[in-house]
């Protein structure tokens, strides 16, 4: 079974991606980004070798007090083989705490590129923010680590689950059976059993077989990222408080109240940004599972490329996984025109006709680099949605345009 975060990231440029990268002069910025030393802990040679076995590694060992663990929120679904059973994909990431090298020089490089000194912010404050955001890109990853979690329930009635061992990328991903009877939208909080005082938790939300589901892009769909500009990506990712796209929080709240869907947030951003994006979404949008790219092997130049290369193939792969989880749900997809969301959504519609009921694409017009491309042309959308009925997809510039379409969808 293919594991999340372990798929090969093939950076195949599509026409749309080439247009974006050329208009934004991405290569020149990427070539000037600082190199990063190997992120695999050099003291764990045996772990590095055995980690090729992934979760089948018999030499995995528990996290230590010097380690940091992330647990990613997930969605529990019915087993397709045994419909009365629940299961979910559990993903954990393992790092050596504060082990990143040359943090100061990397912070200085980013600060110089973005023109440090954002209006209304102290330079030291911005540098501190950059440091906190860039740290997960620099800390050593830890293959072969395992962690136990207390899956919900009071301490007196523990349901202990074993996660790991982590693979080469310092991430473990496995499908775990969940016992008991559960209701749609029910949420269970789990806690990692750590050898230190770290409070590491996650939330599992249950999704019954039928109902609505919503797949949302993140960057420039619901959060300002400026993915058409490499400097814009650096600024909004590392040096600014994240800003929601105006009108989108209200729209998503309306969708949550009227359709009560299971939410999936799908982004080409690397998993190193999970805490940053999780905090933003939890404070601004309905709770859901966040699916991100594995980028543990990337330097910062690769981080920028990650958002602009191979995104269609990656997103279709992740949506295929969501389909495997909830094939009978009625899905709505929302993305934007900066990346390859139209092409990816068109492809998944054709692959599983009838699964996706509606596709919304936000036409991004407030980024200068978009004017140098053909990404907002009608011809682009017509080609991307070839074979998709015209009443299934629509483009919009202001979220207020979507409400009427949603009301019609509810009446069908």
Short mmCIF file of N, CA, C and O in Angstrom, two decimals, residues 254-305:
data_model
loop_
_atom_site.label_atom_id
_atom_site.label_comp_id
_atom_site.label_asym_id
_atom_site.label_seq_id
_atom_site.Cartn_x
_atom_site.Cartn_y
_atom_site.Cartn_z
N UNK A 254 -20.53 29.35 5.92
CA UNK A 254 -21.86 29.10 5.33
C UNK A 254 -21.94 27.65 4.83
O UNK A 254 -22.95 26.96 5.06
N UNK A 255 -20.89 27.20 4.15
CA UNK A 255 -20.87 25.83 3.63
C UNK A 255 -20.92 24.83 4.78
O UNK A 255 -21.63 23.82 4.72
N UNK A 256 -20.18 25.11 5.84
CA UNK A 256 -20.14 24.21 6.99
C UNK A 256 -21.51 24.09 7.64
O UNK A 256 -21.95 22.99 8.03
N UNK A 257 -22.24 25.20 7.73
CA UNK A 257 -23.54 25.21 8.38
C UNK A 257 -24.63 24.58 7.52
O UNK A 257 -25.56 23.96 8.04
N UNK A 258 -24.51 24.72 6.19
CA UNK A 258 -25.58 24.24 5.31
C UNK A 258 -25.36 22.82 4.82
O UNK A 258 -26.32 22.04 4.71
N UNK A 259 -24.11 22.44 4.53
CA UNK A 259 -23.83 21.11 3.98
C UNK A 259 -23.18 20.17 4.98
O UNK A 259 -23.20 18.95 4.80
N UNK A 260 -22.56 20.73 6.03
CA UNK A 260 -21.85 19.95 7.05
C UNK A 260 -20.92 18.91 6.41
O UNK A 260 -21.00 17.72 6.71
N UNK A 261 -20.03 19.35 5.53
CA UNK A 261 -19.16 18.38 4.85
C UNK A 261 -17.99 17.94 5.71
O UNK A 261 -17.67 18.56 6.72
N UNK A 262 -17.35 16.88 5.28
CA UNK A 262 -16.03 16.52 5.80
C UNK A 262 -15.02 17.33 4.99
O UNK A 262 -15.04 17.33 3.77
N UNK A 263 -14.11 18.03 5.69
CA UNK A 263 -13.21 18.97 5.04
C UNK A 263 -11.82 18.36 4.83
O UNK A 263 -11.26 17.73 5.74
N UNK A 264 -11.28 18.60 3.64
CA UNK A 264 -9.90 18.23 3.32
C UNK A 264 -9.21 19.46 2.74
O UNK A 264 -9.71 20.06 1.78
N UNK A 265 -8.08 19.84 3.32
CA UNK A 265 -7.30 20.97 2.81
C UNK A 265 -6.06 20.41 2.12
O UNK A 265 -5.20 19.80 2.76
N UNK A 266 -6.01 20.60 0.82
CA UNK A 266 -4.97 19.99 -0.02
C UNK A 266 -4.05 21.07 -0.56
O UNK A 266 -4.49 21.98 -1.26
N UNK A 267 -2.76 20.96 -0.23
CA UNK A 267 -1.82 22.00 -0.64
C UNK A 267 -0.52 21.38 -1.12
O UNK A 267 -0.11 20.30 -0.68
N UNK A 268 0.15 22.09 -2.03
CA UNK A 268 1.48 21.68 -2.48
C UNK A 268 2.56 22.19 -1.54
O UNK A 268 3.75 21.97 -1.78
N UNK A 269 2.18 22.85 -0.47
CA UNK A 269 3.14 23.28 0.54
C UNK A 269 3.77 22.05 1.21
O UNK A 269 3.13 20.99 1.30
N UNK A 270 4.99 22.16 1.70
CA UNK A 270 5.65 21.03 2.36
C UNK A 270 5.14 20.83 3.78
O UNK A 270 4.65 21.76 4.41
N UNK A 271 5.28 19.60 4.30
CA UNK A 271 4.76 19.30 5.62
C UNK A 271 5.51 20.05 6.71
O UNK A 271 5.04 20.16 7.85
N UNK A 272 6.69 20.61 6.39
CA UNK A 272 7.41 21.43 7.36
C UNK A 272 6.57 22.61 7.84
O UNK A 272 6.82 23.18 8.89
N UNK A 273 5.57 22.99 7.03
CA UNK A 273 4.71 24.12 7.38
C UNK A 273 3.44 23.68 8.10
O UNK A 273 2.54 24.50 8.31
N UNK A 274 3.35 22.42 8.50
CA UNK A 274 2.10 21.92 9.09
C UNK A 274 1.66 22.73 10.32
O UNK A 274 0.50 23.16 10.39
N UNK A 275 2.53 22.98 11.31
CA UNK A 275 2.06 23.74 12.49
C UNK A 275 1.56 25.13 12.10
O UNK A 275 0.55 25.61 12.62
N UNK A 276 2.27 25.78 11.19
CA UNK A 276 1.89 27.12 10.73
C UNK A 276 0.52 27.10 10.06
O UNK A 276 -0.37 27.89 10.40
N UNK A 277 0.31 26.18 9.13
CA UNK A 277 -0.96 26.11 8.41
C UNK A 277 -2.08 25.58 9.30
O UNK A 277 -3.23 26.02 9.20
N UNK A 278 -1.77 24.64 10.18
CA UNK A 278 -2.79 24.09 11.08
C UNK A 278 -3.34 25.18 12.00
O UNK A 278 -4.55 25.27 12.21
N UNK A 279 -2.44 26.01 12.53
CA UNK A 279 -2.89 27.10 13.40
C UNK A 279 -3.76 28.08 12.63
O UNK A 279 -4.83 28.50 13.11
N UNK A 280 -3.33 28.43 11.42
CA UNK A 280 -4.09 29.37 10.60
C UNK A 280 -5.48 28.82 10.29
O UNK A 280 -6.49 29.52 10.47
N UNK A 281 -5.57 27.59 9.84
CA UNK A 281 -6.86 27.02 9.47
C UNK A 281 -7.76 26.85 10.68
O UNK A 281 -8.95 27.16 10.64
N UNK A 282 -7.20 26.37 11.79
CA UNK A 282 -8.03 26.14 12.98
C UNK A 282 -8.60 27.44 13.53
O UNK A 282 -9.66 27.45 14.16
N UNK A 283 -7.92 28.56 13.29
CA UNK A 283 -8.40 29.86 13.77
C UNK A 283 -9.33 30.56 12.79
O UNK A 283 -10.01 31.51 13.17
N UNK A 284 -9.37 30.06 11.54
CA UNK A 284 -10.05 30.83 10.49
C UNK A 284 -11.11 30.04 9.74
O UNK A 284 -12.10 30.61 9.27
N UNK A 285 -10.93 28.73 9.64
CA UNK A 285 -11.79 27.91 8.78
C UNK A 285 -12.26 26.65 9.53
O UNK A 285 -11.74 26.32 10.60
N UNK A 286 -13.22 25.92 8.97
CA UNK A 286 -13.71 24.69 9.62
C UNK A 286 -12.60 23.66 9.77
O UNK A 286 -11.67 23.58 8.94
N UNK A 287 -12.71 22.86 10.80
CA UNK A 287 -11.72 21.82 11.05
C UNK A 287 -11.70 20.82 9.90
O UNK A 287 -12.74 20.47 9.33
N UNK A 288 -10.50 20.36 9.55
CA UNK A 288 -10.38 19.35 8.51
C UNK A 288 -8.99 18.75 8.48
O UNK A 288 -8.09 19.18 9.21
N UNK A 289 -8.81 17.75 7.66
CA UNK A 289 -7.52 17.10 7.48
C UNK A 289 -6.69 17.90 6.47
O UNK A 289 -7.18 18.23 5.38
N UNK A 290 -5.43 18.19 6.83
CA UNK A 290 -4.54 18.93 5.96
C UNK A 290 -3.58 17.95 5.31
O UNK A 290 -2.87 17.21 6.00
N UNK A 291 -3.55 17.93 3.98
CA UNK A 291 -2.65 17.06 3.25
C UNK A 291 -1.57 17.90 2.58
O UNK A 291 -1.86 18.77 1.76
N UNK A 292 -0.31 17.63 2.94
CA UNK A 292 0.82 18.40 2.46
C UNK A 292 1.87 17.49 1.82
O UNK A 292 1.89 16.28 2.04
N UNK A 293 2.78 18.11 1.09
CA UNK A 293 3.85 17.38 0.42
C UNK A 293 4.97 17.03 1.38
O UNK A 293 5.26 17.75 2.32
N UNK A 294 5.65 15.92 1.08
CA UNK A 294 6.85 15.55 1.80
C UNK A 294 8.01 16.34 1.21
O UNK A 294 8.31 16.21 0.04
N UNK A 295 8.66 17.13 2.04
CA UNK A 295 9.78 17.92 1.51
C UNK A 295 11.00 17.82 2.40
O UNK A 295 11.84 18.70 2.40
N UNK A 296 11.12 16.74 3.18
CA UNK A 296 12.23 16.64 4.12
C UNK A 296 13.58 16.65 3.42
O UNK A 296 14.59 16.97 4.02
N UNK A 297 13.59 16.32 2.13
CA UNK A 297 14.85 16.28 1.39
C UNK A 297 15.14 17.59 0.67
O UNK A 297 16.16 17.72 0.01
N UNK A 298 14.26 18.57 0.79
CA UNK A 298 14.41 19.80 0.03
C UNK A 298 15.22 20.85 0.77
O UNK A 298 15.18 20.94 2.00
N UNK A 299 15.97 21.67 -0.01
CA UNK A 299 16.50 22.89 0.56
C UNK A 299 15.47 23.99 0.33
O UNK A 299 14.39 23.73 -0.19
N UNK A 300 15.80 25.22 0.69
CA UNK A 300 14.80 26.28 0.57
C UNK A 300 14.49 26.63 -0.88
O UNK A 300 13.39 27.07 -1.19
N UNK A 301 15.47 26.44 -1.77
CA UNK A 301 15.18 26.62 -3.19
C UNK A 301 14.15 25.59 -3.63
O UNK A 301 13.23 25.88 -4.40
N UNK A 302 14.31 24.37 -3.14
CA UNK A 302 13.35 23.32 -3.45
C UNK A 302 11.98 23.61 -2.88
O UNK A 302 10.96 23.22 -3.46
N UNK A 303 11.93 24.31 -1.74
CA UNK A 303 10.64 24.67 -1.16
C UNK A 303 9.85 25.54 -2.13
O UNK A 303 8.65 25.34 -2.34
N UNK A 304 10.51 26.51 -2.74
CA UNK A 304 9.84 27.38 -3.70
C UNK A 304 9.39 26.58 -4.92
O UNK A 304 8.26 26.71 -5.40
N UNK A 305 10.28 25.73 -5.42
CA UNK A 305 9.94 24.89 -6.57
C UNK A 305 8.77 23.97 -6.24
O UNK A 305 7.93 23.67 -7.09
#
